[in-house]
mmCIF file of C-alpha atoms in Angstrom:
data_model
loop_
_atom_site.group_PDB
_atom_site.id
_atom_site.type_symbol
_atom_site.label_atom_id
_atom_site.label_comp_id
_atom_site.label_asym_id
_atom_site.label_seq_id
_atom_site.Cartn_x
_atom_site.Cartn_y
_atom_site.Cartn_z
ATOM 1 C CA MET A 1269 26.107 2.683 -10.139
ATOM 2 C CA LEU A 1270 29.741 3.878 -11.151
ATOM 3 C CA VAL A 1271 30.995 0.559 -11.633
ATOM 4 C CA GLN A 1272 28.594 -0.188 -14.352
ATOM 5 C CA LEU A 1273 28.886 3.174 -15.667
ATOM 6 C CA ARG A 1274 32.469 2.086 -16.192
ATOM 7 C CA TRP A 1275 31.282 -1.556 -17.391
ATOM 8 C CA PHE A 1276 29.685 0.273 -20.387
ATOM 9 C CA ALA A 1277 32.259 2.592 -20.823
ATOM 10 C CA VAL A 1278 34.752 -0.235 -21.478
ATOM 11 C CA GLY A 1279 32.356 -1.996 -23.742
ATOM 12 C CA GLY A 1280 31.336 0.906 -25.582
ATOM 13 C CA GLN A 1281 34.965 1.689 -26.077
ATOM 14 C CA VAL A 1282 36.352 -1.637 -27.314
ATOM 15 C CA LEU A 1283 32.851 -1.411 -29.679
ATOM 16 C CA ALA A 1284 33.631 1.539 -30.970
ATOM 17 C CA MET A 1285 37.798 1.226 -31.828
ATOM 18 C CA LEU A 1286 36.906 -2.507 -33.397
ATOM 19 C CA ILE A 1287 34.841 -0.351 -35.825
ATOM 20 C CA VAL A 1288 36.812 2.547 -36.244
ATOM 21 C CA GLN A 1289 39.951 0.276 -36.809
ATOM 22 C CA LEU A 1290 38.072 -2.459 -38.777
ATOM 23 C CA TRP A 1291 35.087 -0.738 -40.691
ATOM 24 C CA PHE A 1292 36.529 2.527 -41.583
ATOM 25 C CA GLY A 1293 39.846 1.142 -41.646
ATOM 26 C CA ILE A 1294 41.029 4.291 -39.494
ATOM 27 C CA ALA A 1295 44.515 3.708 -37.505
ATOM 28 C CA LEU A 1296 44.348 4.115 -33.983
ATOM 29 C CA PRO A 1297 47.018 4.285 -31.491
ATOM 30 C CA VAL A 1298 45.502 1.056 -30.013
ATOM 31 C CA PRO A 1299 48.190 -0.023 -27.041
ATOM 32 C CA GLN A 1300 47.648 3.493 -25.368
ATOM 33 C CA MET A 1301 43.999 3.191 -26.058
ATOM 34 C CA VAL A 1302 43.783 -0.478 -24.773
ATOM 35 C CA GLY A 1303 46.001 0.448 -21.781
ATOM 36 C CA ILE A 1304 43.269 2.840 -20.870
ATOM 37 C CA ILE A 1305 40.567 0.388 -21.298
ATOM 38 C CA LEU A 1306 42.648 -2.168 -18.767
ATOM 39 C CA PHE A 1307 42.826 0.958 -15.707
ATOM 40 C CA LEU A 1308 39.609 0.890 -15.772
ATOM 41 C CA VAL A 1309 38.981 -2.413 -15.375
ATOM 42 C CA GLY A 1310 41.324 -2.751 -12.666
ATOM 43 C CA LEU A 1311 39.511 0.659 -10.921
ATOM 44 C CA ASN A 1312 36.705 -1.547 -11.034
ATOM 45 C CA VAL A 1313 37.602 -4.710 -10.341
ATOM 46 C CA VAL A 1314 38.810 -2.393 -6.911
ATOM 47 C CA SER A 1315 35.664 -0.968 -6.915
ATOM 48 C CA LEU A 1316 33.791 -4.431 -6.543
ATOM 49 C CA LEU A 1317 36.526 -5.572 -4.032
ATOM 50 C CA ARG A 1318 35.555 -2.402 -1.772
ATOM 51 C CA HIS A 1319 32.096 -2.802 -2.274
ATOM 52 C CA ARG A 1320 32.278 -6.849 -0.795
ATOM 53 C CA GLN A 1321 33.702 -5.454 2.838
ATOM 54 C CA ASN A 1322 30.207 -4.085 3.338
ATOM 55 C CA THR A 1323 31.750 -0.861 4.171
ATOM 56 C CA GLU A 1324 29.989 2.367 2.694
ATOM 57 C CA ILE A 1325 31.547 3.987 0.072
ATOM 58 C CA ASN A 1326 32.282 7.926 1.151
ATOM 59 C CA HIS A 1327 31.789 11.527 -0.630
ATOM 60 C CA GLY A 1328 35.880 11.544 -0.981
ATOM 61 C CA GLU A 1329 36.181 8.126 -2.618
ATOM 62 C CA LEU A 1330 33.153 9.073 -5.042
ATOM 63 C CA VAL A 1331 34.715 12.265 -6.273
ATOM 64 C CA ALA A 1332 38.217 10.521 -6.921
ATOM 65 C CA GLU A 1333 36.793 7.615 -9.057
ATOM 66 C CA LEU A 1334 34.476 10.413 -11.075
ATOM 67 C CA LEU A 1335 37.651 12.472 -11.719
ATOM 68 C CA LEU A 1336 39.737 8.885 -12.707
ATOM 69 C CA ASP A 1337 36.485 8.725 -15.266
ATOM 70 C CA VAL A 1338 37.318 12.092 -16.450
ATOM 71 C CA THR A 1339 41.115 12.075 -16.811
ATOM 72 C CA ALA A 1340 40.694 8.441 -18.804
ATOM 73 C CA LEU A 1341 37.794 9.607 -21.081
ATOM 74 C CA THR A 1342 40.389 13.097 -21.678
ATOM 75 C CA ILE A 1343 43.239 10.596 -22.641
ATOM 76 C CA GLN A 1344 41.191 8.397 -24.896
ATOM 77 C CA LEU A 1345 39.843 12.058 -26.480
ATOM 78 C CA TYR A 1346 42.962 13.636 -27.017
ATOM 79 C CA LEU A 1347 44.387 9.819 -29.031
ATOM 80 C CA SER A 1348 41.249 10.135 -30.902
ATOM 81 C CA GLY A 1349 40.817 13.427 -32.858
ATOM 82 C CA GLY A 1350 40.733 15.721 -28.958
ATOM 83 C CA ALA A 1351 37.682 17.868 -29.398
ATOM 84 C CA SER A 1352 36.980 17.145 -32.785
ATOM 85 C CA ASN A 1353 35.946 13.521 -31.568
ATOM 86 C CA PRO A 1354 31.824 13.444 -31.401
ATOM 87 C CA PHE A 1355 31.926 11.864 -28.068
ATOM 88 C CA ILE A 1356 33.547 14.726 -26.432
ATOM 89 C CA SER A 1357 29.818 15.120 -25.400
ATOM 90 C CA LEU A 1358 30.243 12.204 -22.976
ATOM 91 C CA TYR A 1359 31.719 14.512 -20.373
ATOM 92 C CA LEU A 1360 28.161 15.435 -20.010
ATOM 93 C CA LEU A 1361 26.963 12.052 -18.489
ATOM 94 C CA GLN A 1362 29.998 12.410 -15.666
ATOM 95 C CA ILE A 1363 29.083 15.898 -15.495
ATOM 96 C CA ALA A 1364 25.122 14.875 -14.578
ATOM 97 C CA LEU A 1365 25.945 11.906 -11.927
ATOM 98 C CA GLY A 1366 28.750 13.853 -10.476
ATOM 99 C CA ALA A 1367 25.792 17.048 -9.828
ATOM 100 C CA VAL A 1368 22.757 14.060 -8.564
ATOM 101 C CA LEU A 1369 25.649 12.139 -6.278
ATOM 102 C CA LEU A 1370 28.029 14.960 -5.035
ATOM 103 C CA GLU A 1371 28.052 17.710 -3.238
ATOM 104 C CA VAL A 1372 27.539 20.894 -4.654
ATOM 105 C CA TRP A 1373 31.201 21.642 -4.506
ATOM 106 C CA ALA A 1374 32.653 18.946 -6.052
ATOM 107 C CA ALA A 1375 29.715 18.852 -8.826
ATOM 108 C CA ARG A 1376 31.367 22.210 -9.808
ATOM 109 C CA LEU A 1377 35.073 21.122 -9.313
ATOM 110 C CA LEU A 1378 34.477 18.360 -11.555
ATOM 111 C CA VAL A 1379 32.515 20.725 -13.953
ATOM 112 C CA VAL A 1380 35.681 23.236 -14.013
ATOM 113 C CA VAL A 1381 37.956 20.041 -14.388
ATOM 114 C CA ALA A 1382 36.003 18.853 -17.237
ATOM 115 C CA SER A 1383 35.856 21.971 -18.787
ATOM 116 C CA GLY A 1384 39.359 22.605 -18.828
ATOM 117 C CA CYS A 1385 39.801 19.177 -20.182
ATOM 118 C CA PHE A 1386 37.759 19.860 -22.918
ATOM 119 C CA ILE A 1387 39.430 23.362 -23.517
ATOM 120 C CA GLY A 1388 43.178 21.086 -23.370
ATOM 121 C CA LEU A 1389 41.651 18.876 -26.358
ATOM 122 C CA ILE A 1390 40.962 22.133 -28.414
ATOM 123 C CA VAL A 1391 44.629 22.698 -28.347
ATOM 124 C CA PHE A 1392 46.399 19.040 -27.394
ATOM 125 C CA TYR A 1393 45.327 16.010 -29.479
ATOM 126 C CA ARG A 1394 46.574 13.167 -32.057
ATOM 127 C CA PRO A 1395 45.080 14.074 -34.819
ATOM 128 C CA LEU A 1396 43.621 11.179 -36.940
ATOM 129 C CA VAL A 1397 44.685 10.215 -40.130
ATOM 130 C CA LEU A 1398 41.216 9.024 -42.136
ATOM 131 C CA PRO A 1399 41.798 6.761 -45.547
ATOM 132 C CA PRO A 1400 41.707 8.889 -48.613
ATOM 133 C CA GLU A 1401 38.234 7.376 -49.670
ATOM 134 C CA LEU A 1402 37.125 9.209 -46.310
ATOM 135 C CA ALA A 1403 38.713 12.212 -46.699
ATOM 136 C CA GLY A 1404 35.525 14.095 -48.306
ATOM 137 C CA GLU A 1405 32.887 12.574 -45.480
ATOM 138 C CA LEU A 1406 34.493 13.952 -42.560
ATOM 139 C CA LEU A 1407 31.148 16.146 -41.848
ATOM 140 C CA THR A 1408 29.244 13.175 -42.423
ATOM 141 C CA LEU A 1409 30.921 10.995 -40.151
ATOM 142 C CA HIS A 1410 30.914 13.301 -37.598
ATOM 143 C CA ILE A 1411 27.366 13.740 -37.590
ATOM 144 C CA GLN A 1412 27.017 9.985 -37.013
ATOM 145 C CA GLY A 1413 28.937 10.258 -33.767
ATOM 146 C CA MET A 1414 27.250 12.666 -32.758
ATOM 147 C CA PHE A 1415 23.847 10.825 -32.811
ATOM 148 C CA VAL A 1416 25.311 7.771 -31.690
ATOM 149 C CA CYS A 1417 27.095 9.415 -29.042
ATOM 150 C CA PHE A 1418 23.278 11.276 -28.376
ATOM 151 C CA VAL A 1419 21.138 8.182 -28.112
ATOM 152 C CA LEU A 1420 23.955 6.447 -26.204
ATOM 153 C CA ALA A 1421 24.235 9.396 -23.311
ATOM 154 C CA ALA A 1422 20.968 10.007 -23.270
ATOM 155 C CA SER A 1423 19.806 5.913 -22.867
ATOM 156 C CA LEU A 1424 22.541 6.012 -20.045
ATOM 157 C CA LEU A 1425 21.203 8.986 -18.413
ATOM 158 C CA VAL A 1426 17.188 7.525 -17.673
ATOM 159 C CA PHE A 1427 18.622 4.311 -16.895
ATOM 160 C CA PHE A 1428 20.886 5.636 -13.924
ATOM 161 C CA ILE A 1429 18.577 8.677 -12.948
ATOM 162 C CA ALA A 1430 15.866 5.993 -12.833
ATOM 163 C CA ARG A 1431 18.676 4.181 -10.914
ATOM 164 C CA ILE A 1432 18.936 7.086 -8.462
ATOM 165 C CA ASN A 1433 15.851 8.387 -8.125
ATOM 166 C CA ARG A 1434 14.887 4.769 -6.856
ATOM 167 C CA ASN A 1435 17.406 4.997 -4.273
ATOM 168 C CA LEU A 1436 16.286 8.196 -3.285
ATOM 169 C CA ARG A 1437 13.211 6.588 -3.001
ATOM 170 C CA ILE A 1438 14.066 3.818 -0.919
ATOM 171 C CA ARG A 1439 16.103 6.309 1.557
ATOM 172 C CA ASP A 1440 13.620 8.397 2.031
ATOM 173 C CA PHE A 1441 11.193 5.625 3.032
ATOM 174 C CA HIS A 1442 13.206 4.096 5.186
ATOM 175 C CA LEU A 1443 14.147 7.619 7.048
ATOM 176 C CA ALA A 1444 10.157 7.914 7.080
ATOM 177 C CA ASP A 1445 10.177 4.508 9.112
ATOM 178 C CA LEU A 1446 13.194 5.587 11.528
ATOM 179 C CA ARG A 1447 11.259 8.348 12.328
ATOM 180 C CA GLN A 1448 7.685 6.477 12.588
ATOM 181 C CA ARG A 1449 9.944 4.198 15.017
ATOM 182 C CA ALA A 1450 11.397 7.046 17.416
ATOM 183 C CA ALA A 1451 7.866 8.304 17.804
ATOM 184 C CA GLU A 1452 6.649 5.165 18.641
ATOM 185 C CA GLU A 1453 9.262 4.596 20.937
ATOM 186 C CA ASP A 1454 9.112 8.023 22.443
ATOM 187 C CA HIS A 1455 5.381 7.563 23.375
ATOM 188 C CA ILE A 1456 6.738 3.813 24.702
ATOM 189 C CA VAL A 1457 9.307 5.820 27.282
ATOM 190 C CA ARG A 1458 6.528 7.929 28.408
ATOM 191 C CA MET A 1459 3.994 5.461 29.062
ATOM 192 C CA GLY A 1460 6.931 3.160 30.929
ATOM 193 C CA LEU A 1461 7.014 6.666 33.236
ATOM 194 C CA LEU A 1462 3.834 7.257 33.895
ATOM 195 C CA ALA A 1463 3.159 3.425 34.592
ATOM 196 C CA SER A 1464 6.197 3.583 36.467
ATOM 197 C CA GLY A 1465 5.014 6.482 38.882
ATOM 198 C CA ALA A 1466 1.790 4.898 38.734
ATOM 199 C CA ALA A 1467 3.104 1.489 40.907
ATOM 200 C CA HIS A 1468 4.694 3.899 43.080
ATOM 201 C CA GLU A 1469 1.908 6.064 44.149
ATOM 202 C CA LEU A 1470 -0.405 2.676 44.464
ATOM 203 C CA GLY A 1471 2.590 0.865 46.885
ATOM 204 C CA THR A 1472 1.189 3.087 50.030
ATOM 205 C CA PRO A 1473 -2.743 3.004 49.480
ATOM 206 C CA LEU A 1474 -2.139 -1.419 48.959
ATOM 207 C CA ALA A 1475 -0.138 -1.733 52.106
ATOM 208 C CA THR A 1476 -2.551 0.435 53.700
ATOM 209 C CA LEU A 1477 -5.580 -1.692 52.703
ATOM 210 C CA SER A 1478 -3.044 -4.570 53.637
ATOM 211 C CA VAL A 1479 -2.726 -3.442 57.485
ATOM 212 C CA ILE A 1480 -6.050 -2.696 57.872
ATOM 213 C CA LEU A 1481 -6.867 -6.071 56.847
ATOM 214 C CA ASN A 1482 -4.919 -7.970 59.075
ATOM 215 C CA ASP A 1483 -6.301 -5.599 61.559
ATOM 216 C CA TRP A 1484 -10.073 -6.596 60.971
ATOM 217 C CA GLN A 1485 -8.639 -10.466 61.019
ATOM 218 C CA ARG A 1486 -7.852 -10.237 64.589
ATOM 219 C CA MET A 1487 -11.100 -8.344 65.431
ATOM 220 C CA PRO A 1488 -13.297 -11.023 67.464
ATOM 221 C CA ALA A 1489 -16.567 -9.187 65.263
ATOM 222 C CA PHE A 1490 -14.527 -10.448 62.269
ATOM 223 C CA ARG A 1491 -13.206 -13.549 63.512
ATOM 224 C CA SER A 1492 -16.808 -15.090 64.751
ATOM 225 C CA ASP A 1493 -18.328 -14.925 61.246
ATOM 226 C CA PRO A 1494 -16.648 -17.492 58.257
ATOM 227 C CA ASP A 1495 -17.927 -15.608 55.286
ATOM 228 C CA LEU A 1496 -16.286 -12.485 56.352
ATOM 229 C CA VAL A 1497 -13.175 -14.578 57.418
ATOM 230 C CA GLN A 1498 -13.127 -16.156 53.709
ATOM 231 C CA GLU A 1499 -14.319 -12.504 52.232
ATOM 232 C CA ILE A 1500 -11.077 -10.943 54.106
ATOM 233 C CA GLY A 1501 -9.089 -13.565 52.767
ATOM 234 C CA GLU A 1502 -9.460 -13.127 49.768
ATOM 235 C CA MET A 1503 -9.571 -9.454 50.017
ATOM 236 C CA GLN A 1504 -5.505 -10.101 50.928
ATOM 237 C CA SER A 1505 -5.092 -12.579 48.605
ATOM 238 C CA GLN A 1506 -5.751 -9.761 45.864
ATOM 239 C CA ILE A 1507 -4.258 -6.945 47.328
ATOM 240 C CA GLU A 1508 -0.794 -9.420 47.422
ATOM 241 C CA ARG A 1509 -1.709 -9.827 43.514
ATOM 242 C CA CYS A 1510 -1.904 -6.230 43.219
ATOM 243 C CA LYS A 1511 1.476 -5.841 44.987
ATOM 244 C CA SER A 1512 3.352 -8.499 42.888
ATOM 245 C CA ILE A 1513 2.202 -6.436 39.375
ATOM 246 C CA VAL A 1514 3.406 -3.218 40.890
ATOM 247 C CA THR A 1515 6.648 -5.090 42.190
ATOM 248 C CA GLY A 1516 7.316 -6.525 38.391
ATOM 249 C CA ILE A 1517 6.640 -2.868 36.896
ATOM 250 C CA LEU A 1518 8.954 -1.663 38.859
ATOM 251 C CA MET A 1519 11.278 -4.400 38.148
ATOM 252 C CA SER A 1520 10.733 -3.789 34.338
ATOM 253 C CA SER A 1521 11.593 -0.360 34.497
ATOM 254 C CA GLY A 1522 14.855 -1.166 35.929
ATOM 255 C CA GLU A 1523 14.228 0.133 39.511
ATOM 256 C CA ALA A 1524 14.556 -2.572 41.504
ATOM 257 C CA ARG A 1525 16.568 -5.519 41.692
ATOM 258 C CA GLY A 1526 15.056 -8.347 43.505
ATOM 259 C CA GLU A 1527 16.503 -11.301 41.431
ATOM 260 C CA GLY A 1528 18.711 -11.463 37.967
ATOM 261 C CA PRO A 1529 17.826 -12.922 34.923
ATOM 262 C CA VAL A 1530 16.141 -16.641 35.625
ATOM 263 C CA LYS A 1531 17.704 -19.416 32.883
ATOM 264 C CA THR A 1532 14.620 -21.820 32.343
ATOM 265 C CA THR A 1533 13.427 -23.624 28.946
ATOM 266 C CA VAL A 1534 10.699 -22.171 26.145
ATOM 267 C CA ASN A 1535 8.567 -25.124 27.381
ATOM 268 C CA ASP A 1536 8.795 -24.308 31.147
ATOM 269 C CA PHE A 1537 8.268 -20.751 30.301
ATOM 270 C CA ILE A 1538 5.982 -20.924 28.267
ATOM 271 C CA ASP A 1539 4.048 -23.817 30.456
ATOM 272 C CA GLY A 1540 4.310 -21.775 33.594
ATOM 273 C CA LEU A 1541 2.847 -18.104 31.739
ATOM 274 C CA VAL A 1542 0.018 -20.101 30.722
ATOM 275 C CA ALA A 1543 -0.554 -21.630 33.856
ATOM 276 C CA GLU A 1544 -0.221 -18.433 35.521
ATOM 277 C CA TRP A 1545 -2.321 -16.934 33.522
ATOM 278 C CA ARG A 1546 -5.553 -19.338 33.466
ATOM 279 C CA SER A 1547 -5.326 -19.178 37.282
ATOM 280 C CA HIS A 1548 -5.713 -15.016 37.448
ATOM 281 C CA ARG A 1549 -8.146 -14.846 34.748
ATOM 282 C CA SER A 1550 -9.598 -17.859 34.938
ATOM 283 C CA PRO A 1551 -11.267 -18.407 31.427
ATOM 284 C CA ILE A 1552 -14.521 -20.453 30.623
ATOM 285 C CA ALA A 1553 -12.743 -22.895 27.987
ATOM 286 C CA LEU A 1554 -8.673 -22.561 27.224
ATOM 287 C CA ASP A 1555 -7.481 -24.698 24.439
ATOM 288 C CA TYR A 1556 -3.598 -24.840 24.869
ATOM 289 C CA ASP A 1557 -1.596 -27.457 22.652
ATOM 290 C CA ASN A 1558 1.903 -26.962 22.960
ATOM 291 C CA ARG A 1559 3.815 -28.338 19.997
ATOM 292 C CA PHE A 1560 7.052 -26.610 20.789
ATOM 293 C CA SER A 1561 10.005 -29.607 19.822
ATOM 294 C CA PRO A 1562 13.114 -29.714 20.666
ATOM 295 C CA ASP A 1563 13.271 -27.794 23.673
ATOM 296 C CA ASP A 1564 15.784 -24.410 24.153
ATOM 297 C CA SER A 1565 17.247 -22.951 27.084
ATOM 298 C CA ILE A 1566 15.941 -19.298 27.162
ATOM 299 C CA VAL A 1567 16.475 -16.356 29.749
ATOM 300 C CA SER A 1568 13.192 -15.540 30.778
ATOM 301 C CA ASP A 1569 11.678 -11.588 29.769
ATOM 302 C CA PRO A 1570 9.710 -10.301 32.444
ATOM 303 C CA ALA A 1571 8.344 -7.695 29.342
ATOM 304 C CA LEU A 1572 7.538 -10.656 27.210
ATOM 305 C CA LYS A 1573 5.442 -12.400 29.462
ATOM 306 C CA GLN A 1574 3.621 -9.354 29.671
ATOM 307 C CA VAL A 1575 3.682 -8.802 25.890
ATOM 308 C CA ILE A 1576 1.956 -12.389 25.875
ATOM 309 C CA PHE A 1577 -0.507 -11.704 28.440
ATOM 310 C CA ASN A 1578 -1.831 -8.818 26.573
ATOM 311 C CA VAL A 1579 -2.415 -10.998 23.567
ATOM 312 C CA PHE A 1580 -4.495 -13.380 25.952
ATOM 313 C CA ASP A 1581 -6.184 -10.599 27.390
ATOM 314 C CA ASN A 1582 -7.414 -8.859 24.682
ATOM 315 C CA ALA A 1583 -8.379 -12.232 23.024
ATOM 316 C CA LEU A 1584 -10.451 -13.344 26.081
ATOM 317 C CA GLU A 1585 -12.011 -9.932 26.194
ATOM 318 C CA ALA A 1586 -13.190 -10.534 22.665
ATOM 319 C CA SER A 1587 -14.132 -13.979 23.159
ATOM 320 C CA PRO A 1588 -14.744 -14.894 26.713
ATOM 321 C CA HIS A 1589 -16.309 -18.123 26.747
ATOM 322 C CA TRP A 1590 -12.902 -19.952 24.159
ATOM 323 C CA VAL A 1591 -9.145 -18.769 24.019
ATOM 324 C CA GLY A 1592 -6.998 -21.028 21.727
ATOM 325 C CA VAL A 1593 -3.185 -20.964 21.959
ATOM 326 C CA THR A 1594 -0.790 -22.648 20.262
ATOM 327 C CA ILE A 1595 2.961 -22.856 20.705
ATOM 328 C CA GLY A 1596 5.393 -24.178 17.554
ATOM 329 C CA ARG A 1597 8.409 -24.028 16.217
ATOM 330 C CA ARG A 1598 9.405 -22.665 12.774
ATOM 331 C CA GLY A 1599 13.040 -23.120 11.909
ATOM 332 C CA ASP A 1600 14.940 -20.405 14.565
ATOM 333 C CA GLU A 1601 11.714 -19.426 15.559
ATOM 334 C CA LEU A 1602 9.111 -19.409 18.676
ATOM 335 C CA LEU A 1603 5.144 -19.471 17.316
ATOM 336 C CA ILE A 1604 2.812 -18.168 19.771
ATOM 337 C CA ALA A 1605 -0.962 -18.434 17.877
ATOM 338 C CA VAL A 1606 -3.489 -17.585 19.791
ATOM 339 C CA ASP A 1607 -7.661 -17.927 18.210
ATOM 340 C CA ASP A 1608 -10.488 -16.265 19.854
ATOM 341 C CA ALA A 1609 -14.486 -16.745 19.180
ATOM 342 C CA GLY A 1610 -15.176 -12.886 19.109
ATOM 343 C CA PRO A 1611 -16.442 -10.628 16.353
ATOM 344 C CA GLY A 1612 -12.957 -10.481 14.902
ATOM 345 C CA PHE A 1613 -10.554 -7.189 13.523
ATOM 346 C CA ASP A 1614 -11.826 -4.439 11.537
ATOM 347 C CA PRO A 1615 -10.661 -4.020 8.585
ATOM 348 C CA THR A 1616 -9.120 -0.534 9.278
ATOM 349 C CA ILE A 1617 -7.462 -2.031 12.716
ATOM 350 C CA LEU A 1618 -5.730 -5.025 10.343
ATOM 351 C CA ALA A 1619 -4.698 -2.160 7.826
ATOM 352 C CA GLU A 1620 -2.736 -0.288 11.596
ATOM 353 C CA LEU A 1621 -1.859 -3.177 12.727
ATOM 354 C CA GLY A 1622 0.268 -1.793 15.666
ATOM 355 C CA GLN A 1623 -0.305 1.859 16.011
ATOM 356 C CA PRO A 1624 -1.020 3.781 19.398
ATOM 357 C CA TYR A 1625 -4.746 3.893 20.127
ATOM 358 C CA ARG A 1626 -6.303 2.381 16.999
ATOM 359 C CA SER A 1627 -9.297 0.057 18.365
ATOM 360 C CA THR A 1628 -12.867 -0.432 18.014
ATOM 361 C CA LYS A 1629 -12.877 -0.481 21.846
ATOM 362 C CA GLN A 1630 -14.336 3.005 22.824
ATOM 363 C CA ARG A 1631 -12.674 3.649 26.011
ATOM 364 C CA PRO A 1632 -9.684 6.376 26.369
ATOM 365 C CA GLY A 1633 -6.156 4.558 26.213
ATOM 366 C CA SER A 1634 -7.603 1.438 23.947
ATOM 367 C CA GLY A 1635 -5.569 0.208 21.306
ATOM 368 C CA LEU A 1636 -2.388 0.788 23.812
ATOM 369 C CA GLY A 1637 -2.222 -3.016 24.357
ATOM 370 C CA LEU A 1638 -1.351 -4.369 20.610
ATOM 371 C CA PHE A 1639 0.820 -1.357 20.319
ATOM 372 C CA LEU A 1640 3.040 -2.357 22.697
ATOM 373 C CA VAL A 1641 3.023 -6.007 21.393
ATOM 374 C CA VAL A 1642 3.993 -4.743 18.284
ATOM 375 C CA ASN A 1643 7.049 -2.430 19.830
ATOM 376 C CA VAL A 1644 8.367 -5.195 21.852
ATOM 377 C CA LEU A 1645 7.894 -7.894 19.256
ATOM 378 C CA ARG A 1646 10.271 -6.097 17.235
ATOM 379 C CA LYS A 1647 13.007 -5.040 19.741
ATOM 380 C CA LEU A 1648 13.527 -8.134 19.985
ATOM 381 C CA GLY A 1649 13.638 -9.072 16.847
ATOM 382 C CA GLY A 1650 10.429 -10.812 16.083
ATOM 383 C CA THR A 1651 7.090 -9.652 14.251
ATOM 384 C CA VAL A 1652 3.556 -10.235 14.982
ATOM 385 C CA THR A 1653 0.730 -10.493 12.229
ATOM 386 C CA ALA A 1654 -3.273 -10.829 12.302
ATOM 387 C CA ARG A 1655 -5.742 -11.905 10.350
ATOM 388 C CA ASN A 1656 -9.844 -12.592 10.946
ATOM 389 C CA ARG A 1657 -10.394 -16.210 11.048
ATOM 390 C CA ILE A 1658 -12.862 -18.196 8.826
ATOM 391 C CA GLY A 1659 -16.219 -17.893 10.225
ATOM 392 C CA ARG A 1660 -15.925 -16.335 13.484
ATOM 393 C CA GLY A 1661 -13.143 -14.957 15.255
ATOM 394 C CA ALA A 1662 -9.158 -13.668 14.983
ATOM 395 C CA HIS A 1663 -6.155 -15.207 15.021
ATOM 396 C CA VAL A 1664 -3.061 -13.344 16.373
ATOM 397 C CA THR A 1665 0.682 -14.750 16.006
ATOM 398 C CA LEU A 1666 4.073 -13.776 17.682
ATOM 399 C CA ALA A 1667 6.842 -14.813 15.980
ATOM 400 C CA LEU A 1668 10.019 -14.419 17.924
ATOM 401 C CA PRO A 1669 13.875 -15.698 17.125
ATOM 402 C CA LEU A 1670 15.156 -18.032 20.050
ATOM 403 C CA ALA A 1671 18.474 -16.282 19.764
ATOM 404 C CA SER A 1672 17.086 -13.096 21.411
ATOM 405 C CA LEU A 1673 15.938 -15.040 24.281
ATOM 406 C CA SER A 1674 19.256 -17.152 24.640
ATOM 407 C CA PRO A 1675 21.385 -17.129 27.959
ATOM 408 C CA GLY A 1676 24.078 -15.768 25.435
ATOM 409 C CA ALA A 1677 22.194 -13.249 24.078
ATOM 410 C CA ALA A 1678 21.168 -12.198 27.868
ATOM 411 C CA ASP A 1679 24.873 -11.830 28.598
ATOM 412 C CA ALA A 1680 25.686 -9.717 25.883
ATOM 413 C CA ALA A 1681 22.935 -7.438 26.608
#
């Protein structure tokens, strides 16, 4: 912003020199004034090179640059009539910007320096020598110059203050978004702790049930009944499945380290994931279409696997008779599209996608599944979009950058 203001100052000074020198015939110390203009151009070039380094400009640099601008304006005014120059009011423009951009002490310092320069220009200045035909029109020229200065300062103030306010609004929006994300992440941490504690608590009763079922299998009264033997076997398989789920929760929370990350490919990971979900949930109809090509190496992520299961489960709950899954690729992104033939999303849910406890299901804890999906995908650099299908049903798309699942990203983490 200061760079733009400085370009305006350079252009305005060049134009003013041309008008005064050529139009009014007033002699100016051109070499000295051009030297100040070249200094401002050099300062702008240095500022632009500094900005291209993608480093933030600190407060001290802003103070120094504004003081240099005040100094350059003071020298130009000294060379062109001092305090009698109508453009002396441009000090107010720099003070106004300093009041917005700088801390209080620095803004006060800028006021003191500008005021001191103003007082100095009353005493020390190079007087202008007017042509004889303009000697009697000094007041008129002064009023005209004051009007030009007023229009220039007012226009620049409106332009730059509007820019500053826009930047402040963007910053406030960004801070509000960061606070919202921090609150959501804190919510996720609490849920993770609760899930980990529940997994620990479930370990003992599951182990007890497993021992009881093993004892029943060896009892003659049960072994003589084939139907009971089959049901006990089914109960044991379900208990083993519960144990594996509990183990997965503990491993995801970092409390167990069974094996390191598994390197695989996108197609193997997705195909295995869909096959596992199909065997566990047994949907009536699942249309699975894997169009991902070319294949890429990734590291399997238990959290991502659970996230995709959540989306599949929501689709199956809304549409028990049919679920559609399409896997595709868009550049360096993995796309997972899930369709169902259910009632679709309520407009309020679509407007607040990913917010906790936003659900049309009338039961405690509803809405956490999609909340976790959105936040886990966001952590991995991905996005979640949802819409209602034409006719009936919902469509949810998970977009995930492959770089976040690559072996290199896992090693860096």
